[in-house]
Amino acid sequence: MKVKTQSKKVNKAWLNDHVRDTYVKLAQKEGYRARAAYKLKEIDEQMGLIRPGQTVVDLGSTPGAWSQYVRRRLAEGGSAGALSGRIIALDILPMVPVEGVLFLQGDFREPEMLERLEQALEGQLADVVVSDMAPNLSGIADTDAARIAHLVELAVDFARHHMKPEGALVVKLFDGGAHAPILQLFKQTFTLVKQIKPKASRDKSSEVFLVGRGLKPAAVTG
């Protein structure tokens, strides 16, 4: 395989690791679009977040692996069963449709997009909000930390306004400058806060996931 890039050795090494990756093979076998499905699966299995009958919002959904996982979890009588609940997914990039999932394409940072998401909820509150959103990283630590923090803050604010008091929020975060203030924000907002590094996250990745469960009374604004 020829890789026409400026860093052929690096890209070849990444491709070789990717092809041999246990979770990549498992995703292909089980019909998931990306190995990321197993990150949410592990978080869900630890925390017991997603159940049939719920309304789930998936932020940063493309390519759709998390929406696929949620769809299977909301199925009655097993992963192939009829959908019991609602799934609303959003991403700035297009997403190939997932059966039973309402997809909205747009930028979550824009007020117009938030309004569309609110309209899609039709006055209902979400049981679970999951966010795999991540900004384009510049390599400048302070700038990237600010971008990451902004996305997480938006997700927290959305949960405060549009999630049930007993609901749960899952966000992706990276170790670095934004970590401490975001952790503090979660502790101020939720009654239970847990940090999880799923086994499906690559060893070299600095990503971690924060789970906030149960909005504190002072945080509820919906």
Coordinates of N, CA and C in Angstrom, one line a residue:
M1 N 0.8 -1.2 0.0 CA 0.0 0.0 0.0 C 0.9 1.2 0.0
K2 N 0.6 2.2 -0.9 CA 1.4 3.4 -1.0 C 0.6 4.5 -0.3
V3 N 1.3 5.2 0.5 CA 0.6 6.3 1.2 C 1.3 7.6 0.7
K4 N 0.7 8.4 -0.1 CA 1.3 9.6 -0.6 C 1.1 10.8 0.3
T5 N 1.9 10.8 1.3 CA 1.9 11.9 2.2 C 3.4 12.4 2.5
Q6 N 3.5 13.5 3.2 CA 4.9 13.9 3.5 C 5.5 13.1 4.6
S7 N 4.7 12.4 5.3 CA 5.3 11.5 6.4 C 4.8 10.1 6.2
K8 N 5.4 9.5 5.2 CA 5.0 8.1 4.8 C 5.2 7.1 5.9
K9 N 6.3 7.2 6.5 CA 6.6 6.2 7.6 C 5.6 6.3 8.7
V10 N 5.3 7.5 9.1 CA 4.4 7.7 10.2 C 3.0 7.1 9.8
N11 N 2.6 7.5 8.6 CA 1.2 7.1 8.2 C 1.2 5.6 8.0
K12 N 2.2 5.0 7.5 CA 2.2 3.5 7.3 C 2.2 2.8 8.6
A13 N 2.9 3.4 9.6 CA 2.8 2.8 10.9 C 1.4 2.9 11.5
W14 N 0.8 4.0 11.3 CA -0.6 4.2 11.9 C -1.5 3.3 11.2
L15 N -1.4 3.1 9.9 CA -2.3 2.2 9.1 C -2.1 0.8 9.5
N16 N -0.8 0.4 9.7 CA -0.6 -1.0 10.2 C -1.2 -1.2 11.6
D17 N -1.0 -0.3 12.5 CA -1.6 -0.4 13.8 C -3.1 -0.5 13.7
H18 N -3.7 0.4 12.8 CA -5.1 0.4 12.7 C -5.7 -0.9 12.2
V19 N -5.0 -1.4 11.2 CA -5.5 -2.7 10.6 C -5.5 -3.8 11.6
R20 N -4.5 -3.8 12.5 CA -4.3 -4.9 13.5 C -5.1 -4.6 14.7
D21 N -5.7 -3.5 14.9 CA -6.4 -3.1 16.1 C -7.6 -4.0 16.4
T22 N -7.6 -4.5 17.6 CA -8.7 -5.4 18.0 C -10.1 -4.8 17.9
Y23 N -10.2 -3.5 18.2 CA -11.5 -2.9 18.2 C -11.9 -2.5 16.8
V24 N -11.0 -2.3 15.9 CA -11.3 -2.1 14.5 C -11.9 -3.3 13.9
K25 N -11.2 -4.5 14.2 CA -11.7 -5.8 13.7 C -13.1 -6.1 14.3
L26 N -13.3 -5.8 15.6 CA -14.6 -6.0 16.2 C -15.7 -5.2 15.6
A27 N -15.3 -3.9 15.3 CA -16.3 -3.0 14.7 C -16.7 -3.5 13.4
Q28 N -15.8 -4.0 12.6 CA -16.1 -4.5 11.3 C -17.0 -5.7 11.4
K29 N -16.7 -6.6 12.4 CA -17.5 -7.8 12.6 C -18.9 -7.5 13.0
E30 N -19.0 -6.5 13.9 CA -20.4 -6.3 14.5 C -21.1 -5.1 13.8
G31 N -20.6 -4.6 12.7 CA -21.3 -3.7 11.9 C -21.3 -2.2 12.4
Y32 N -20.3 -1.9 13.2 CA -20.2 -0.5 13.7 C -19.3 0.3 12.7
R33 N -19.6 1.5 12.5 CA -18.9 2.4 11.5 C -17.5 2.8 12.0
A34 N -17.3 2.7 13.3 CA -16.0 3.1 13.9 C -15.8 2.4 15.3
R35 N -14.5 2.2 15.6 CA -14.2 1.6 16.9 C -14.7 2.4 18.1
A36 N -15.0 3.7 17.9 CA -15.5 4.5 19.0 C -16.7 4.0 19.6
A37 N -17.5 3.2 19.0 CA -18.7 2.6 19.6 C -18.3 1.9 20.9
Y38 N -17.2 1.3 21.0 CA -16.8 0.5 22.1 C -16.4 1.4 23.3
K39 N -16.1 2.7 23.0 CA -15.8 3.6 24.1 C -17.1 3.9 24.8
L40 N -18.1 4.2 24.1 CA -19.4 4.5 24.7 C -20.0 3.2 25.3
K41 N -19.8 2.1 24.7 CA -20.3 0.8 25.2 C -19.7 0.6 26.6
E42 N -18.4 0.8 26.8 CA -17.8 0.5 28.1 C -18.3 1.5 29.1
I43 N -18.4 2.8 28.7 CA -18.9 3.8 29.6 C -20.3 3.5 30.1
D44 N -21.2 3.1 29.1 CA -22.6 2.7 29.4 C -22.6 1.5 30.3
E45 N -21.8 0.5 30.1 CA -21.8 -0.7 30.9 C -21.3 -0.4 32.3
Q46 N -20.4 0.5 32.5 CA -20.0 0.9 33.8 C -21.0 1.7 34.6
M47 N -21.7 2.5 33.9 CA -22.6 3.5 34.5 C -24.1 3.2 34.4
G48 N -24.5 2.3 33.5 CA -25.9 2.0 33.3 C -26.7 3.2 32.8
L49 N -26.3 3.8 31.7 CA -26.8 5.1 31.3 C -28.0 4.9 30.4
I50 N -27.9 4.0 29.4 CA -28.9 4.0 28.3 C -29.8 2.8 28.4
R51 N -31.1 3.1 28.3 CA -32.1 2.1 28.4 C -33.3 2.3 27.4
P52 N -34.0 1.3 27.0 CA -35.1 1.5 26.1 C -36.1 2.5 26.7
G53 N -36.7 3.3 25.8 CA -37.7 4.3 26.2 C -37.1 5.7 26.4
Q54 N -35.8 5.8 26.4 CA -35.2 7.1 26.6 C -35.1 8.0 25.4
T55 N -34.9 9.3 25.6 CA -34.5 10.2 24.6 C -33.1 10.5 24.8
V56 N -32.3 10.3 23.7 CA -30.8 10.5 23.8 C -30.4 11.4 22.7
V57 N -29.6 12.4 23.0 CA -29.0 13.4 22.1 C -27.5 13.0 21.9
D58 N -27.1 12.9 20.7 CA -25.7 12.5 20.3 C -25.1 13.7 19.6
L59 N -24.2 14.4 20.3 CA -23.5 15.6 19.8 C -22.2 15.2 19.2
G60 N -21.9 15.7 18.0 CA -20.6 15.3 17.3 C -20.7 13.8 16.9
S61 N -21.8 13.5 16.2 CA -22.2 12.1 15.9 C -21.5 11.4 14.8
T62 N -21.0 12.2 13.8 CA -20.4 11.6 12.6 C -19.1 10.8 13.0
P63 N -18.9 9.6 12.5 CA -19.6 8.9 11.4 C -20.9 8.2 11.8
G64 N -21.2 8.1 13.1 CA -22.4 7.5 13.5 C -22.3 6.3 14.4
A65 N -21.1 6.0 14.8 CA -20.9 4.7 15.6 C -21.6 4.9 17.0
W66 N -21.6 6.0 17.6 CA -22.3 6.2 18.9 C -23.8 6.1 18.7
S67 N -24.3 6.7 17.6 CA -25.7 6.6 17.3 C -26.1 5.2 17.1
Q68 N -25.3 4.4 16.4 CA -25.6 3.0 16.2 C -25.7 2.3 17.5
Y69 N -24.7 2.5 18.4 CA -24.7 1.9 19.7 C -26.0 2.2 20.4
V70 N -26.3 3.5 20.5 CA -27.5 3.9 21.2 C -28.8 3.3 20.6
R71 N -28.8 3.2 19.3 CA -30.0 2.6 18.6 C -30.1 1.1 19.0
R72 N -29.1 0.4 19.1 CA -29.1 -1.0 19.6 C -29.6 -1.1 21.0
R73 N -29.1 -0.1 21.8 CA -29.5 -0.2 23.3 C -31.0 0.2 23.5
L74 N -31.5 1.0 22.6 CA -32.9 1.4 22.7 C -33.9 0.4 22.0
A75 N -33.4 -0.7 21.5 CA -34.2 -1.6 20.8 C -35.0 -2.5 21.8
E76 N -36.2 -2.8 21.6 CA -37.0 -3.7 22.4 C -36.6 -5.1 22.1
G77 N -36.3 -5.9 23.1 CA -36.1 -7.3 23.0 C -34.8 -7.6 22.3
G78 N -33.8 -6.7 22.3 CA -32.5 -7.0 21.7 C -32.2 -6.0 20.6
S79 N -30.9 -6.1 20.2 CA -30.4 -5.0 19.3 C -31.1 -4.9 18.0
A80 N -31.8 -5.9 17.5 CA -32.5 -5.9 16.2 C -33.9 -5.5 16.4
G81 N -34.4 -5.3 17.6 CA -35.8 -5.0 17.9 C -36.2 -3.6 17.5
A82 N -37.5 -3.4 17.6 CA -38.1 -2.1 17.3 C -37.5 -1.0 18.2
L83 N -37.4 0.2 17.7 CA -36.8 1.3 18.5 C -37.8 1.7 19.6
S84 N -37.4 1.8 20.8 CA -38.2 2.3 21.9 C -37.5 3.5 22.5
G85 N -37.9 4.7 22.0 CA -37.2 5.9 22.5 C -36.9 6.8 21.3
R86 N -36.1 7.8 21.5 CA -35.8 8.8 20.4 C -34.3 9.0 20.5
I87 N -33.7 9.2 19.3 CA -32.3 9.6 19.2 C -32.2 10.7 18.2
I88 N -31.6 11.8 18.7 CA -31.3 13.0 17.9 C -29.8 13.2 17.8
A89 N -29.3 13.2 16.6 CA -27.9 13.3 16.4 C -27.5 14.6 15.7
L90 N -26.3 15.1 15.9 CA -25.9 16.4 15.4 C -24.5 16.4 15.1
D91 N -24.1 16.9 13.9 CA -22.7 17.1 13.6 C -22.5 18.1 12.5
I92 N -21.3 18.8 12.5 CA -21.0 19.7 11.4 C -20.8 19.1 10.1
L93 N -20.4 17.8 10.1 CA -20.2 17.0 8.9 C -21.4 16.1 8.6
P94 N -21.6 15.8 7.3 CA -22.7 14.9 7.0 C -22.5 13.5 7.6
M95 N -23.6 12.8 7.8 CA -23.6 11.5 8.4 C -24.5 10.6 7.6
V96 N -24.1 9.4 7.2 CA -24.9 8.4 6.5 C -26.0 8.1 7.5
P97 N -27.3 8.0 7.0 CA -28.4 7.8 8.0 C -28.3 6.5 8.8
V98 N -28.7 6.6 10.0 CA -28.8 5.4 10.9 C -30.3 5.3 11.1
E99 N -30.8 4.1 10.9 CA -32.3 3.8 11.0 C -32.8 4.2 12.4
G100 N -33.8 5.1 12.4 CA -34.4 5.5 13.6 C -33.8 6.7 14.3
V101 N -32.7 7.3 13.6 CA -32.0 8.4 14.2 C -32.3 9.7 13.4
L102 N -32.8 10.7 14.1 CA -33.0 12.0 13.4 C -31.6 12.8 13.4
F103 N -31.1 13.1 12.3 CA -29.8 13.7 12.1 C -30.0 15.2 11.7
L104 N -29.3 16.1 12.4 CA -29.3 17.5 12.1 C -27.8 17.9 11.8
Q105 N -27.6 18.4 10.6 CA -26.2 18.8 10.2 C -26.1 20.3 10.5
G106 N -25.0 20.7 11.2 CA -24.7 22.1 11.5 C -23.7 22.2 12.7
D107 N -23.4 23.4 13.0 CA -22.4 23.7 14.0 C -23.0 24.0 15.3
F108 N -22.7 23.1 16.3 CA -23.3 23.2 17.6 C -23.0 24.5 18.3
R109 N -22.0 25.2 17.9 CA -21.6 26.5 18.5 C -22.5 27.6 18.0
E110 N -23.3 27.4 17.0 CA -24.1 28.5 16.4 C -25.5 28.4 17.1
P111 N -26.0 29.6 17.6 CA -27.3 29.6 18.2 C -28.4 29.1 17.3
E112 N -28.4 29.3 16.0 CA -29.4 28.7 15.1 C -29.4 27.2 15.2
M113 N -28.3 26.6 15.3 CA -28.2 25.1 15.4 C -28.8 24.6 16.7
L114 N -28.5 25.3 17.8 CA -29.1 25.0 19.1 C -30.6 25.1 19.0
E115 N -31.1 26.1 18.3 CA -32.5 26.3 18.2 C -33.2 25.1 17.4
R116 N -32.5 24.7 16.4 CA -33.0 23.5 15.6 C -33.0 22.3 16.5
L117 N -32.0 22.1 17.3 CA -32.0 20.9 18.2 C -33.1 21.0 19.2
E118 N -33.3 22.2 19.8 CA -34.4 22.4 20.7 C -35.7 22.0 20.1
Q119 N -35.9 22.5 18.8 CA -37.2 22.2 18.1 C -37.4 20.7 17.9
A120 N -36.3 20.0 17.6 CA -36.3 18.6 17.4 C -36.8 17.8 18.6
L121 N -36.4 18.4 19.8 CA -36.8 17.7 21.0 C -38.3 17.9 21.3
E122 N -39.0 18.8 20.6 CA -40.4 19.0 20.8 C -40.9 19.2 22.2
G123 N -40.1 19.9 23.0 CA -40.5 20.2 24.3 C -40.1 19.1 25.3
Q124 N -39.6 18.0 24.8 CA -39.2 16.9 25.7 C -37.8 17.2 26.3
L125 N -37.5 16.6 27.4 CA -36.2 16.7 28.0 C -35.4 15.4 27.7
A126 N -34.1 15.5 27.4 CA -33.3 14.3 27.2 C -33.0 13.5 28.4
D127 N -33.0 12.2 28.3 CA -32.5 11.4 29.4 C -31.0 11.3 29.5
V128 N -30.4 11.3 28.3 CA -28.9 11.2 28.2 C -28.4 12.1 27.1
V129 N -27.3 12.8 27.3 CA -26.7 13.5 26.3 C -25.2 13.0 26.2
V130 N -24.8 12.6 25.0 CA -23.5 12.1 24.8 C -22.8 13.0 23.8
S131 N -21.5 13.3 24.0 CA -20.8 14.2 23.1 C -19.4 13.7 22.9
D132 N -19.2 13.4 21.6 CA -17.8 13.0 21.1 C -17.2 14.1 20.4
M133 N -17.7 15.3 20.6 CA -17.3 16.5 19.9 C -15.8 16.8 20.2
A134 N -15.1 17.2 19.2 CA -13.7 17.7 19.4 C -13.4 18.7 18.4
P135 N -12.7 19.8 18.7 CA -12.3 20.8 17.7 C -11.2 20.4 16.9
N136 N -11.0 21.1 15.8 CA -9.8 20.9 15.0 C -8.6 21.5 15.8
L137 N -7.6 20.7 16.1 CA -6.6 21.2 17.0 C -5.5 21.9 16.2
S138 N -5.0 23.0 16.8 CA -4.0 23.8 16.1 C -2.6 23.5 16.5
G139 N -2.4 22.7 17.6 CA -1.1 22.4 18.2 C -0.6 23.5 19.1
I140 N -1.4 24.6 19.3 CA -1.0 25.6 20.3 C -1.8 25.3 21.5
A141 N -1.2 24.9 22.6 CA -1.8 24.4 23.8 C -2.9 25.2 24.3
D142 N -2.7 26.5 24.5 CA -3.7 27.4 25.1 C -4.9 27.5 24.2
T143 N -4.6 27.7 22.9 CA -5.8 27.8 22.0 C -6.6 26.5 21.9
D144 N -5.9 25.4 21.9 CA -6.7 24.1 21.8 C -7.5 23.9 23.1
A145 N -6.9 24.2 24.2 CA -7.5 24.0 25.5 C -8.8 24.9 25.6
A146 N -8.7 26.1 25.1 CA -9.9 27.0 25.1 C -11.0 26.4 24.1
R147 N -10.6 25.9 23.0 CA -11.6 25.3 22.1 C -12.3 24.1 22.6
I148 N -11.5 23.3 23.3 CA -12.1 22.1 23.9 C -13.0 22.5 25.0
A149 N -12.6 23.4 25.9 CA -13.4 23.8 27.0 C -14.7 24.4 26.5
H150 N -14.6 25.2 25.4 CA -15.8 25.8 24.9 C -16.9 24.8 24.5
L151 N -16.5 23.8 23.8 CA -17.4 22.7 23.4 C -18.0 22.0 24.6
V152 N -17.2 21.7 25.5 CA -17.7 21.0 26.7 C -18.7 21.9 27.5
E153 N -18.3 23.2 27.6 CA -19.2 24.2 28.3 C -20.6 24.3 27.6
L154 N -20.6 24.2 26.2 CA -21.8 24.3 25.5 C -22.6 23.0 25.8
A155 N -22.0 21.9 25.8 CA -22.7 20.6 26.1 C -23.3 20.6 27.5
V156 N -22.5 21.2 28.5 CA -23.0 21.3 29.9 C -24.2 22.2 29.9
D157 N -24.1 23.3 29.2 CA -25.2 24.3 29.2 C -26.5 23.7 28.6
F158 N -26.3 23.0 27.5 CA -27.4 22.3 26.8 C -28.1 21.3 27.8
A159 N -27.2 20.6 28.5 CA -27.8 19.6 29.5 C -28.6 20.3 30.6
R160 N -28.1 21.4 31.1 CA -28.7 22.2 32.1 C -30.1 22.6 31.7
H161 N -30.3 23.0 30.4 CA -31.5 23.5 29.9 C -32.5 22.4 29.4
H162 N -31.9 21.3 28.8 CA -32.7 20.4 28.1 C -32.5 18.9 28.5
M163 N -32.1 18.6 29.7 CA -31.9 17.3 30.2 C -32.7 17.1 31.5
K164 N -33.2 16.0 31.7 CA -34.0 15.7 32.9 C -33.0 15.8 34.1
P165 N -33.5 16.2 35.2 CA -32.7 16.4 36.4 C -31.9 15.2 36.8
E166 N -32.5 14.0 36.6 CA -31.8 12.7 36.9 C -31.0 12.2 35.7
G167 N -30.9 13.0 34.6 CA -30.2 12.5 33.4 C -28.7 12.5 33.6
A168 N -28.0 12.1 32.4 CA -26.5 12.0 32.4 C -26.0 12.6 31.2
L169 N -24.8 13.2 31.4 CA -24.0 13.8 30.3 C -22.7 13.1 30.2
V170 N -22.3 12.8 28.9 CA -21.0 12.2 28.7 C -20.2 13.1 27.7
V171 N -19.0 13.5 28.0 CA -18.3 14.4 27.1 C -16.9 13.9 27.0
K172 N -16.3 14.2 25.8 CA -14.9 13.8 25.6 C -14.0 15.0 26.0
L173 N -12.9 14.7 26.6 CA -11.9 15.8 27.1 C -10.5 15.2 26.8
F174 N -9.6 16.1 26.8 CA -8.2 15.7 26.6 C -7.4 16.2 27.8
D175 N -6.5 15.4 28.3 CA -5.6 15.8 29.4 C -4.8 17.1 28.9
G176 N -4.8 18.1 29.8 CA -4.1 19.3 29.4 C -4.7 20.5 30.1
G177 N -4.6 21.6 29.5 CA -5.0 22.9 30.1 C -6.4 23.0 30.5
A178 N -7.3 22.4 29.7 CA -8.8 22.5 29.9 C -9.3 21.5 31.0
H179 N -8.5 20.6 31.4 CA -9.0 19.5 32.2 C -9.5 19.9 33.6
A180 N -8.6 20.6 34.3 CA -9.0 21.0 35.7 C -10.3 21.9 35.7
P181 N -10.3 23.0 34.9 CA -11.6 23.8 35.0 C -12.8 23.1 34.6
I182 N -12.7 22.2 33.6 CA -13.9 21.4 33.1 C -14.3 20.4 34.2
L183 N -13.4 19.8 34.9 CA -13.7 18.9 36.0 C -14.4 19.7 37.1
Q184 N -13.9 20.9 37.4 CA -14.6 21.7 38.4 C -16.0 22.1 38.0
L185 N -16.2 22.4 36.7 CA -17.5 22.7 36.2 C -18.5 21.5 36.4
F186 N -18.0 20.3 36.1 CA -18.8 19.1 36.3 C -19.2 19.0 37.7
K187 N -18.2 19.2 38.6 CA -18.5 19.0 40.0 C -19.5 20.0 40.6
Q188 N -19.5 21.2 40.0 CA -20.5 22.2 40.3 C -21.9 21.9 39.8
T189 N -21.9 21.2 38.7 CA -23.2 21.0 38.0 C -23.9 19.7 38.3
F190 N -23.1 18.6 38.6 CA -23.7 17.3 38.7 C -23.4 16.7 40.1
T191 N -24.3 15.9 40.6 CA -24.2 15.2 41.9 C -23.2 14.1 41.8
L192 N -23.0 13.4 40.7 CA -22.1 12.4 40.5 C -21.2 12.7 39.3
V193 N -19.9 12.6 39.5 CA -18.9 12.9 38.4 C -17.9 11.7 38.4
K194 N -17.7 11.2 37.2 CA -16.8 10.1 37.1 C -16.0 10.3 35.8
Q195 N -14.7 10.1 35.9 CA -13.8 10.2 34.8 C -13.4 8.8 34.3
I196 N -13.5 8.5 33.0 CA -13.3 7.1 32.5 C -12.4 7.2 31.3
K197 N -11.4 6.3 31.3 CA -10.5 6.1 30.2 C -10.8 4.8 29.6
P198 N -11.7 4.7 28.6 CA -12.1 3.4 28.1 C -10.9 2.6 27.5
K199 N -11.0 1.3 27.6 CA -10.0 0.4 27.0 C -9.9 0.6 25.5
A200 N -11.0 1.0 24.9 CA -11.0 1.2 23.5 C -10.3 2.5 23.0
S201 N -10.0 3.4 24.0 CA -9.2 4.5 23.6 C -7.8 4.0 23.4
R202 N -7.2 4.6 22.3 CA -5.8 4.2 22.0 C -4.8 4.6 23.1
D203 N -3.8 3.7 23.4 CA -2.9 4.0 24.5 C -2.2 5.3 24.4
K204 N -1.9 5.7 23.1 CA -1.2 7.0 22.9 C -2.1 8.2 23.0
S205 N -3.4 8.0 23.0 CA -4.4 9.1 23.1 C -4.5 9.7 24.4
S206 N -4.6 11.0 24.5 CA -4.8 11.7 25.8 C -6.2 11.9 26.1
E207 N -7.1 11.3 25.3 CA -8.6 11.5 25.6 C -9.0 10.8 26.8
V208 N -9.9 11.4 27.5 CA -10.7 10.8 28.6 C -12.1 11.3 28.5
F209 N -13.0 10.6 29.2 CA -14.4 11.0 29.1 C -14.9 11.3 30.5
L210 N -15.7 12.3 30.6 CA -16.3 12.7 31.9 C -17.8 12.4 31.8
V211 N -18.3 11.8 32.9 CA -19.7 11.5 33.0 C -20.2 12.3 34.2
G212 N -21.2 13.1 33.9 CA -21.9 13.8 35.0 C -23.3 13.3 35.1
R213 N -23.8 12.9 36.3 CA -25.1 12.3 36.4 C -25.8 13.0 37.6
G214 N -27.1 13.4 37.3 CA -27.9 14.0 38.2 C -27.6 15.5 38.4
L215 N -28.4 16.4 37.8 CA -28.1 17.8 37.9 C -28.4 18.3 39.3
K216 N -27.5 19.1 39.8 CA -27.7 19.7 41.1 C -28.8 20.7 41.0
P217 N -29.7 20.8 42.0 CA -30.8 21.7 41.9 C -30.5 23.1 41.4
A218 N -29.4 23.7 41.8 CA -29.0 25.0 41.4 C -28.6 25.1 40.0
A219 N -28.3 23.9 39.3 CA -27.9 23.9 37.9 C -29.1 23.8 37.0
V220 N -30.2 23.4 37.5 CA -31.4 23.1 36.6 C -32.0 24.5 36.2
T221 N -32.1 24.7 34.9 CA -32.6 26.0 34.4 C -33.8 25.8 33.4
G222 N -34.0 24.5 33.0 CA -35.1 24.2 32.1 C -36.4 24.3 32.6

